[in-house]
PDB file of C-alpha atoms in Angstrom:
ATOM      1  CA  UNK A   1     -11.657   1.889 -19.693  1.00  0.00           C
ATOM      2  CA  UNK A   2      -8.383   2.136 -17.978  1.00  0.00           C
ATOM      3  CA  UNK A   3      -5.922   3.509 -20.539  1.00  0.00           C
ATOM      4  CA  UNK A   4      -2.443   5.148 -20.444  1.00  0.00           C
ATOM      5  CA  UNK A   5      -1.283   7.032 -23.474  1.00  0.00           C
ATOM      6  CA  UNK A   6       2.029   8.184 -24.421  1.00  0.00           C
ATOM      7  CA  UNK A   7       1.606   9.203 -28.174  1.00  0.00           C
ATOM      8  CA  UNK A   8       5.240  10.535 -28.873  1.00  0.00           C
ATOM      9  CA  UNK A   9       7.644   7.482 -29.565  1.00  0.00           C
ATOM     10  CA  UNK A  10      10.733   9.485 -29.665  1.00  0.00           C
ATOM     11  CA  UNK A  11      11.696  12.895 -28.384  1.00  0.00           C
ATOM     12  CA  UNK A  12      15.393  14.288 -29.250  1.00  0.00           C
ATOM     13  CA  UNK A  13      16.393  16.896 -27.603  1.00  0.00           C
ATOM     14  CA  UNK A  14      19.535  19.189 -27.320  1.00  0.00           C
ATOM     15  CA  UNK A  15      21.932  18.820 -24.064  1.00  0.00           C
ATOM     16  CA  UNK A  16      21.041  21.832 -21.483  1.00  0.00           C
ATOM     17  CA  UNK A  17      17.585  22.269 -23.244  1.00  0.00           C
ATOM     18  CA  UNK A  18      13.924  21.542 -21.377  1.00  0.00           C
ATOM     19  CA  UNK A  19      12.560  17.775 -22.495  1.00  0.00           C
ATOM     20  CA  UNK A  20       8.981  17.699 -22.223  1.00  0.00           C
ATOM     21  CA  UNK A  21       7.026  13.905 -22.397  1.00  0.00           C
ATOM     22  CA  UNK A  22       3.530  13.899 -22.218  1.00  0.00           C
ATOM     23  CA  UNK A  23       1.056  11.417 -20.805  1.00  0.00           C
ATOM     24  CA  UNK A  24      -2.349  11.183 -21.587  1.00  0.00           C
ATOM     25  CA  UNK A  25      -5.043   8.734 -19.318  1.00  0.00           C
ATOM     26  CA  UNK A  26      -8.651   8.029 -19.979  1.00  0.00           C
ATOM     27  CA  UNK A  27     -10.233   7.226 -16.592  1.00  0.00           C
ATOM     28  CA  UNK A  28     -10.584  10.441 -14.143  1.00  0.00           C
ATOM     29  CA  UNK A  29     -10.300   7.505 -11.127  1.00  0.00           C
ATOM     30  CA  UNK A  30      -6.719   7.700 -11.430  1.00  0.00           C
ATOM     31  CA  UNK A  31      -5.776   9.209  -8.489  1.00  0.00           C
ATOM     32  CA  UNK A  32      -1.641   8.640  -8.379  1.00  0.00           C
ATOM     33  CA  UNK A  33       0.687   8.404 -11.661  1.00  0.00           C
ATOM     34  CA  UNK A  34       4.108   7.618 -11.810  1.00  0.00           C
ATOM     35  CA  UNK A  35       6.962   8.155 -14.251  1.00  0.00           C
ATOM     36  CA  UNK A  36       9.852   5.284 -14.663  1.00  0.00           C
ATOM     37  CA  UNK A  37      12.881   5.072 -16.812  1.00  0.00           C
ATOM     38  CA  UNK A  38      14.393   2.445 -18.761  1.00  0.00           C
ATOM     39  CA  UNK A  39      17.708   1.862 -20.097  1.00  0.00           C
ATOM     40  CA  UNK A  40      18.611  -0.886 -22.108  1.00  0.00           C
ATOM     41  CA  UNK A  41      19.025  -4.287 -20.737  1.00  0.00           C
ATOM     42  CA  UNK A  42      17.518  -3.277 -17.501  1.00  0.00           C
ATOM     43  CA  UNK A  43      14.472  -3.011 -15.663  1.00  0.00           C
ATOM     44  CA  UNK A  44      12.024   0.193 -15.276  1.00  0.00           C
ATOM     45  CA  UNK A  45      13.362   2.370 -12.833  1.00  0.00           C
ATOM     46  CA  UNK A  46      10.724   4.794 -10.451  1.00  0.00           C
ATOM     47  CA  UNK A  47      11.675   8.469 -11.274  1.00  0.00           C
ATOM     48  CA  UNK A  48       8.650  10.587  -9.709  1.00  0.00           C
ATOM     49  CA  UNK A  49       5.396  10.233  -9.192  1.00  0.00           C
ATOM     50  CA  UNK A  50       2.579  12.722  -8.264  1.00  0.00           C
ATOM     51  CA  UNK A  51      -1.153  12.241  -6.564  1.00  0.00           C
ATOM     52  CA  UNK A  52      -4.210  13.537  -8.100  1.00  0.00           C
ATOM     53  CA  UNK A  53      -4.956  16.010  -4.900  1.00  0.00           C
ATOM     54  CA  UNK A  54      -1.473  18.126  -6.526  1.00  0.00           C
ATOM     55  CA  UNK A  55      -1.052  20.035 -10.083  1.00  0.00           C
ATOM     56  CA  UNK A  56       2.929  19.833  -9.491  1.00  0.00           C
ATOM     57  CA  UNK A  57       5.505  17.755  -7.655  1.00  0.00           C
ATOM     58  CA  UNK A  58       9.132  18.922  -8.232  1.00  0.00           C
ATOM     59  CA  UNK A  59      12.409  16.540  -7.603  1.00  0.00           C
ATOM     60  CA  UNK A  60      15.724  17.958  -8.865  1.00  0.00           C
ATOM     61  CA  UNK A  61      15.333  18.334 -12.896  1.00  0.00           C
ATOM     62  CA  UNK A  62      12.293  16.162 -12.499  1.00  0.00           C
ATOM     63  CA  UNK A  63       9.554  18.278 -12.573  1.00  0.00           C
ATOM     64  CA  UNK A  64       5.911  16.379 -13.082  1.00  0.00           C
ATOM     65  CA  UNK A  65       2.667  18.527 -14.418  1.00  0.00           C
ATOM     66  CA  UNK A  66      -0.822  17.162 -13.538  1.00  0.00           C
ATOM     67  CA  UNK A  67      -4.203  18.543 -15.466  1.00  0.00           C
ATOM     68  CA  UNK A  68      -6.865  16.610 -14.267  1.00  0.00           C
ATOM     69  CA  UNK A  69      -9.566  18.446 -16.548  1.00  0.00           C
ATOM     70  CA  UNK A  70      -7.347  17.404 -19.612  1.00  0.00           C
ATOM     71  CA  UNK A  71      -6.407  14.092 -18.615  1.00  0.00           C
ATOM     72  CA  UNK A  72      -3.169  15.322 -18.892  1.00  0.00           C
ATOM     73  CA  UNK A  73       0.317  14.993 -17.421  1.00  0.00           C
ATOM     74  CA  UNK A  74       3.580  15.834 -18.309  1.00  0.00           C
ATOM     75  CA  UNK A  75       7.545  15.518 -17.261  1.00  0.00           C
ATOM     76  CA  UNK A  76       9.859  18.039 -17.206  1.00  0.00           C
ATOM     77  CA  UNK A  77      13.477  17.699 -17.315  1.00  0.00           C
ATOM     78  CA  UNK A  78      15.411  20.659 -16.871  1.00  0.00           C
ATOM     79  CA  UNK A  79      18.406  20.965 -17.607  1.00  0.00           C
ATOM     80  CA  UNK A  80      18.489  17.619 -19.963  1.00  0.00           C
ATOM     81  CA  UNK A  81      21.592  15.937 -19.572  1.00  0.00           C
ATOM     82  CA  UNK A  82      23.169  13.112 -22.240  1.00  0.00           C
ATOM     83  CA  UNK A  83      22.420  10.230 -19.975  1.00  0.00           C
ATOM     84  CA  UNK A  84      18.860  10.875 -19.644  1.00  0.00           C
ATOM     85  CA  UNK A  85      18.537   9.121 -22.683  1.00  0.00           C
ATOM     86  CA  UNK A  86      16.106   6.488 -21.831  1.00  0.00           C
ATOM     87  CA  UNK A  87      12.695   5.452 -22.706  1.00  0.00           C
ATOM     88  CA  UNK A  88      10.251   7.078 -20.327  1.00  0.00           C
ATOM     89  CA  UNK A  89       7.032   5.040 -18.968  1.00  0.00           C
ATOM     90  CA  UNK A  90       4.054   6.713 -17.252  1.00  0.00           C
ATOM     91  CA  UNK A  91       1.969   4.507 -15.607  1.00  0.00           C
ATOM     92  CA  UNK A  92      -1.269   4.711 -12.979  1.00  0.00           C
ATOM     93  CA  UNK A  93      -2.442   2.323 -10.786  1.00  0.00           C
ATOM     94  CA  UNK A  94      -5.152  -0.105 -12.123  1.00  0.00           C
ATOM     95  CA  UNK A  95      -8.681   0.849 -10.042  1.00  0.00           C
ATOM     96  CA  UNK A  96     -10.670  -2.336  -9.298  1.00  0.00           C
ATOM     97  CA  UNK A  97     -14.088  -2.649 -10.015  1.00  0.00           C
ATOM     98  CA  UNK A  98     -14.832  -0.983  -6.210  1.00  0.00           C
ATOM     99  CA  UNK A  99     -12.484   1.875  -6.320  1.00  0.00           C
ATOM    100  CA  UNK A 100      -9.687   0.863  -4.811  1.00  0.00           C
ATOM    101  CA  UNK A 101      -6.237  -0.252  -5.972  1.00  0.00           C
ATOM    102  CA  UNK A 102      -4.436  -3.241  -5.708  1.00  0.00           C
ATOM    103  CA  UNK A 103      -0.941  -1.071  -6.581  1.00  0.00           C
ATOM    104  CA  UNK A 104      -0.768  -3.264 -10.388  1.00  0.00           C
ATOM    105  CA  UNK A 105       0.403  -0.218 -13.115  1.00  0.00           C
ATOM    106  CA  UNK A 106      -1.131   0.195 -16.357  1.00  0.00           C
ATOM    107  CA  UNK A 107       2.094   1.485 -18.299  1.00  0.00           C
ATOM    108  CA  UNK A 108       1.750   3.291 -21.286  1.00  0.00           C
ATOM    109  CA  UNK A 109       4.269   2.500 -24.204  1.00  0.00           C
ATOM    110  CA  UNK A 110       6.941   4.941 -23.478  1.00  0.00           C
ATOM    111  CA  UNK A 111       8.692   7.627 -25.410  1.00  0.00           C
ATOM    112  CA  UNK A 112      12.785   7.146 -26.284  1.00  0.00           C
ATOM    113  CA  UNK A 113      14.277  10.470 -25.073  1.00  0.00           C
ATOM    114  CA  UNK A 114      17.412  11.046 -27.133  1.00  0.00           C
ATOM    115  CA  UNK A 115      19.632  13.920 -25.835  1.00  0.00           C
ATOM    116  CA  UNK A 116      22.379  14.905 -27.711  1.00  0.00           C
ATOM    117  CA  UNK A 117      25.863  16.736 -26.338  1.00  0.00           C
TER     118      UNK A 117
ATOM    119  CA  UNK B   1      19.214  -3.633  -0.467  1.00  0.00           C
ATOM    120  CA  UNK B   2      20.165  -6.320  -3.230  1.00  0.00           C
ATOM    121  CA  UNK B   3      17.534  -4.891  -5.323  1.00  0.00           C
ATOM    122  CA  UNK B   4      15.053  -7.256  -7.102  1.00  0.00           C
ATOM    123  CA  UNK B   5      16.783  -9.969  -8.870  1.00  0.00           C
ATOM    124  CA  UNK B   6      15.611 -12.447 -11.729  1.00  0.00           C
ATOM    125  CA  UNK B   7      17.674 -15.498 -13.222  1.00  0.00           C
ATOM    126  CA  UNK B   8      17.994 -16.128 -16.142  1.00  0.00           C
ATOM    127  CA  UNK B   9      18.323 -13.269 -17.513  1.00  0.00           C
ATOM    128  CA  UNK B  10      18.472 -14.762 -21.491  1.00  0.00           C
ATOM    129  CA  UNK B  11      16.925 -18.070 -22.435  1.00  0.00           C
ATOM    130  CA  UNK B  12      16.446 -19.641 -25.977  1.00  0.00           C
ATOM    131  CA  UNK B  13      14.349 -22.069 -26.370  1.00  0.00           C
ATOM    132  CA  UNK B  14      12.502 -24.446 -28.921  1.00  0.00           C
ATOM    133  CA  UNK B  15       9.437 -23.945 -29.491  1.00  0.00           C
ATOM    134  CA  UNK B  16       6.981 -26.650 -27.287  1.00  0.00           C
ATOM    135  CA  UNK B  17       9.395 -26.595 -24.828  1.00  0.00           C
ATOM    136  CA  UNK B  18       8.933 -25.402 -21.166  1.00  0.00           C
ATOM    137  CA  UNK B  19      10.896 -22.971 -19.489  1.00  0.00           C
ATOM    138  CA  UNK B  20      10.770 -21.450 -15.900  1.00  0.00           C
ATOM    139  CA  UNK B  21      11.960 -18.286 -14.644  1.00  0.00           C
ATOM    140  CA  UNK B  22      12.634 -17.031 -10.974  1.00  0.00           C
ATOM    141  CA  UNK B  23      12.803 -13.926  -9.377  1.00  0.00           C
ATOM    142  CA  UNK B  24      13.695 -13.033  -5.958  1.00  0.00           C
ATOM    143  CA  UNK B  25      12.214  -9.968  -4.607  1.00  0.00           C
ATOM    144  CA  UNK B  26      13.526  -7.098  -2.198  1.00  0.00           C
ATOM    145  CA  UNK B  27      13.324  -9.164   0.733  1.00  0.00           C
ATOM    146  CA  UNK B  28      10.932  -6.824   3.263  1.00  0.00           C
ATOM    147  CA  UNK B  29       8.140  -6.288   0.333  1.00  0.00           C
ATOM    148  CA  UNK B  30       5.339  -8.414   0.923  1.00  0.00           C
ATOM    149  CA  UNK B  31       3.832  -7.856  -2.927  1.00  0.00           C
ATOM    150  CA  UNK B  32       5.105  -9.387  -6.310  1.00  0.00           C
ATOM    151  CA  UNK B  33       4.589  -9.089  -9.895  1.00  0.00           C
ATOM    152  CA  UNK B  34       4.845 -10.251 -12.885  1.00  0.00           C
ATOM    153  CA  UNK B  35       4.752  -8.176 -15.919  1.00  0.00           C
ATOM    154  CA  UNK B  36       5.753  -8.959 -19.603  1.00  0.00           C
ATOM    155  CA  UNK B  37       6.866  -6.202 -22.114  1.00  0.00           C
ATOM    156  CA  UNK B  38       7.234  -6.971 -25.886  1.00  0.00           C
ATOM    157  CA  UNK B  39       8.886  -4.463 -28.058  1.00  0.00           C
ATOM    158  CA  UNK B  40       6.901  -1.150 -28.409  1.00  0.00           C
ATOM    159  CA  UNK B  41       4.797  -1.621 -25.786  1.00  0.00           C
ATOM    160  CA  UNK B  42       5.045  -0.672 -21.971  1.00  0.00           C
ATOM    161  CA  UNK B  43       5.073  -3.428 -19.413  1.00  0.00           C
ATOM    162  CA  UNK B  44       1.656  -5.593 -19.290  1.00  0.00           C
ATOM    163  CA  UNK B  45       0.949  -7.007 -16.035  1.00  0.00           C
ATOM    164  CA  UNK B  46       0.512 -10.596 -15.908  1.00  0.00           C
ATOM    165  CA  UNK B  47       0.132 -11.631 -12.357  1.00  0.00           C
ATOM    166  CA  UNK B  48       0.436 -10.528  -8.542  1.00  0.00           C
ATOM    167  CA  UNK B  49       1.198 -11.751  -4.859  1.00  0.00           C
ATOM    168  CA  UNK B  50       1.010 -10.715  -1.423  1.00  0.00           C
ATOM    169  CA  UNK B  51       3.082 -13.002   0.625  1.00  0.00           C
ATOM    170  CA  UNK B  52       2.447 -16.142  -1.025  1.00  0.00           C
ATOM    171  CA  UNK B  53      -1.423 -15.646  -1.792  1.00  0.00           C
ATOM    172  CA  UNK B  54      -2.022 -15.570  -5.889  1.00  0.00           C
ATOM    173  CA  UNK B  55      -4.687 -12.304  -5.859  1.00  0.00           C
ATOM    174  CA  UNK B  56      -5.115 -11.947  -9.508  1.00  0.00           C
ATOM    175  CA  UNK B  57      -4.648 -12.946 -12.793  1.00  0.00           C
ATOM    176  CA  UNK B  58      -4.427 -10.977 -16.105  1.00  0.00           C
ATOM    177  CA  UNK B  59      -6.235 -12.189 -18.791  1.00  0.00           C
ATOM    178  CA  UNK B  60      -2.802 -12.152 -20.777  1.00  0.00           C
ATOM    179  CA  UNK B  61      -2.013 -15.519 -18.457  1.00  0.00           C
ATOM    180  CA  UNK B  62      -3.564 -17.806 -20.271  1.00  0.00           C
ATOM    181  CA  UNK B  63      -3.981 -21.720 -19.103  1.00  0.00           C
ATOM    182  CA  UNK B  64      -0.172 -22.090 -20.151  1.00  0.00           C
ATOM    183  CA  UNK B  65       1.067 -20.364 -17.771  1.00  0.00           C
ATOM    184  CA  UNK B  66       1.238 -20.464 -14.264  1.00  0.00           C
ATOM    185  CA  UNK B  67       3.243 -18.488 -11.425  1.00  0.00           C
ATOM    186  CA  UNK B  68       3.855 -19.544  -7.214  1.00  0.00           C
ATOM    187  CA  UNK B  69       5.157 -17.889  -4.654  1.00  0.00           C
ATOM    188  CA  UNK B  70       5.398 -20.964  -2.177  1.00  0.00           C
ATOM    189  CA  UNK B  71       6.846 -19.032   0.907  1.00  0.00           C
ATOM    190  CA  UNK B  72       6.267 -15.545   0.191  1.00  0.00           C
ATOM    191  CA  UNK B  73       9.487 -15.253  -1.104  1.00  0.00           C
ATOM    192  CA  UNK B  74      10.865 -16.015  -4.404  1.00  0.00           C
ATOM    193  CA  UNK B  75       8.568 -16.610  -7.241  1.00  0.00           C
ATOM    194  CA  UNK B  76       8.731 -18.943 -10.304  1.00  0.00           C
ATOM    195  CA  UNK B  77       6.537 -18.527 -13.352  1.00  0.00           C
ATOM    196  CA  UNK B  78       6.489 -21.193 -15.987  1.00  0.00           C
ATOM    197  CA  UNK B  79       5.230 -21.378 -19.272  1.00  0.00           C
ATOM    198  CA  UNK B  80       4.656 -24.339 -20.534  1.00  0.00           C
ATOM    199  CA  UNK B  81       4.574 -25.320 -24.427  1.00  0.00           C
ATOM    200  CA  UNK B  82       6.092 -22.332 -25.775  1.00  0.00           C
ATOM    201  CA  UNK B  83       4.942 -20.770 -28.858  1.00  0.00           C
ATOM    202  CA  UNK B  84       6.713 -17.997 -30.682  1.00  0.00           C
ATOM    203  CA  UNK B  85       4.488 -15.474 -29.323  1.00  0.00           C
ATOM    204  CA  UNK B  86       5.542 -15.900 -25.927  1.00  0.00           C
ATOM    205  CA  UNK B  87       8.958 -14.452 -27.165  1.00  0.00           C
ATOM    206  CA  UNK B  88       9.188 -11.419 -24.668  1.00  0.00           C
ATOM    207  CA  UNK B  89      10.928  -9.766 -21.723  1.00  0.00           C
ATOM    208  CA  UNK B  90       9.281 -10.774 -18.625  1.00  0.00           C
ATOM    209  CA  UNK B  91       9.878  -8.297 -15.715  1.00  0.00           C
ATOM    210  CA  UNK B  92       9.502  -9.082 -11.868  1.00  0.00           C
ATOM    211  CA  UNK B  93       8.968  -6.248  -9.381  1.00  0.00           C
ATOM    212  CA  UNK B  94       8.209  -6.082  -6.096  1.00  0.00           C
ATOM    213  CA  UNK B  95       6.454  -3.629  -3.180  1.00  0.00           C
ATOM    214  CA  UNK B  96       5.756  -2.754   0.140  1.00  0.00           C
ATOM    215  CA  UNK B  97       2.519  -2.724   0.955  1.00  0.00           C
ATOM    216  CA  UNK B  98       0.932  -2.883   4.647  1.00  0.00           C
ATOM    217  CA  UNK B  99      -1.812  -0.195   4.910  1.00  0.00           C
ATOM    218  CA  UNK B 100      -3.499   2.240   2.509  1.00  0.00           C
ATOM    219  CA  UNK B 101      -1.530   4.782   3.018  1.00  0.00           C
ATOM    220  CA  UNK B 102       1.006   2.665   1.351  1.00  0.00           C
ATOM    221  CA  UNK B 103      -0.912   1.446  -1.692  1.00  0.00           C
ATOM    222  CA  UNK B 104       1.186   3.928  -4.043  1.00  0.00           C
ATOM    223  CA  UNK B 105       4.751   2.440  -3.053  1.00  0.00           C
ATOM    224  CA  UNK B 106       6.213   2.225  -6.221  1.00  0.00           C
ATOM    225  CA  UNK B 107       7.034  -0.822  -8.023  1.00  0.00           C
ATOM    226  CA  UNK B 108      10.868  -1.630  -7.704  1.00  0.00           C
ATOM    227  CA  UNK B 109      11.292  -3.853 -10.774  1.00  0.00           C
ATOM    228  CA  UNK B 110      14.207  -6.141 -11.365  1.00  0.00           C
ATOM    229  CA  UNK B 111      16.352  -6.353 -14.832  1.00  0.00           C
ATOM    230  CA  UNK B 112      14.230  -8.963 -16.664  1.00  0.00           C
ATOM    231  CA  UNK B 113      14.418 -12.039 -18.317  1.00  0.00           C
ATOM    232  CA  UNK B 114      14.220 -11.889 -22.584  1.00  0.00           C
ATOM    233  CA  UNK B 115      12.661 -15.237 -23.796  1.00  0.00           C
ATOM    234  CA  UNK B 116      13.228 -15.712 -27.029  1.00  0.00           C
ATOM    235  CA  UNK B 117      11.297 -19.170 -28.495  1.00  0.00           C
ATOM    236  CA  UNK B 118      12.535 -20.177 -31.625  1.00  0.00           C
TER     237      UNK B 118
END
């Protein structure tokens, strides 16, 4: 079972505060994870992504949190600014049936990030 | 860097007809993709290249579709008899890959085409 899980649709958040998505996965043979954003009308656009060997990679505002026990990751965006409003994807690389990766993403279904001035 | 680009970018069509798409990649990536995203839902992948080799096929493709990449360039996927279904917006994205240290190059997608199949 290769599954991505982002079980918050929306998020709204105030301008200056922390927005926190979450991510969940069910296979622990993800070893990479990626977070894109999407505006309107436009393709998914990388943000940051983060390997399985770290807990934490940091770029700017973008902040991503890895818990391999819990499956777990999350993205940090601090401060949140109004045109960060977007709907997030995180996504994994799909693990063929050998172990490796043929660098196709399994995307979860995104959370809308709303942040208000 | 042009960025990956993808024409049409709307089409409207009758259902049973065909339609094609194209998409024209970031022109040093060897690797191309085909993803479709409905609304809700993240992008499902559909279909991949490297260089003009067709390496797999999602079970989402079924017999009505079908994608090329003659020259390891562009790429054209077609659907043929539409159905209503098929309504979606069908991404392209490319990436770099020449080693495994490079297998995690992210996916540099291009703005879409929305199908809609009346």
């Amino acid at each position: 079972d290769q599954q991505v899980k982002q079980n918050s649709p929306s998020l709204s958040v105030q301008e200056g505060r922390i927005s926190i998505l979450n991510c969940d996965y069910t296979n622990s043979m993800f070893d990479y994870f990626l977070w894109y954003k999407k505006y309107p009308a436009e393709g998914p656009t990388f943000l940051i992504s983060i390997s399985s060997i770290k807990d934490k990679n940091e770029d700017g505002r973008f902040t991503v949190f890895l818990n391999k026990s819990a499956k777990h990751l999350s993205l940090h965006i601090v401060p949140s600014q109004p045109g960060d409003s977007a709907v997030y994807f995180c996504a994994a690389p799909a693990i063929l049936n050998y172990g490796g990766s043929q660098g196709n993403l399994i995307f979860g279904k995104g959370t809308k990030l709303s942040v208000k001035p | 860097d042009t960025g990956v680009s993808q024409d049409p970018r709307h089409k409207i069509t009758k259902r049973g007809q065909n339609v094609t798409f194209r998409c024209d990649p970031i022109s040093e990536h060897n690797r191309l993709y085909w993803y479709r995203q409905t609304l809700g839902q993240g992008p499902e992948f559909l279909t991949y290249f490297q260089n003009e080799a067709q390496l797999e096929k999602s079970r989402l493709l079924s017999d009505r579709f079908s994608a090329e990449r003659p020259k390891g360039s562009f790429s054209t996927l077609e659907i043929q008899r539409t159905e209503q279904g098929d309504s979606a917006m069908y991404l392209c994205a490319s990436s770099q890959r020449t080693g495994i240290e490079s297998y995690n190059s992210p996916l540099h997608f291009g703005n879409g085409t929305r199908l809609t199949v009346t």
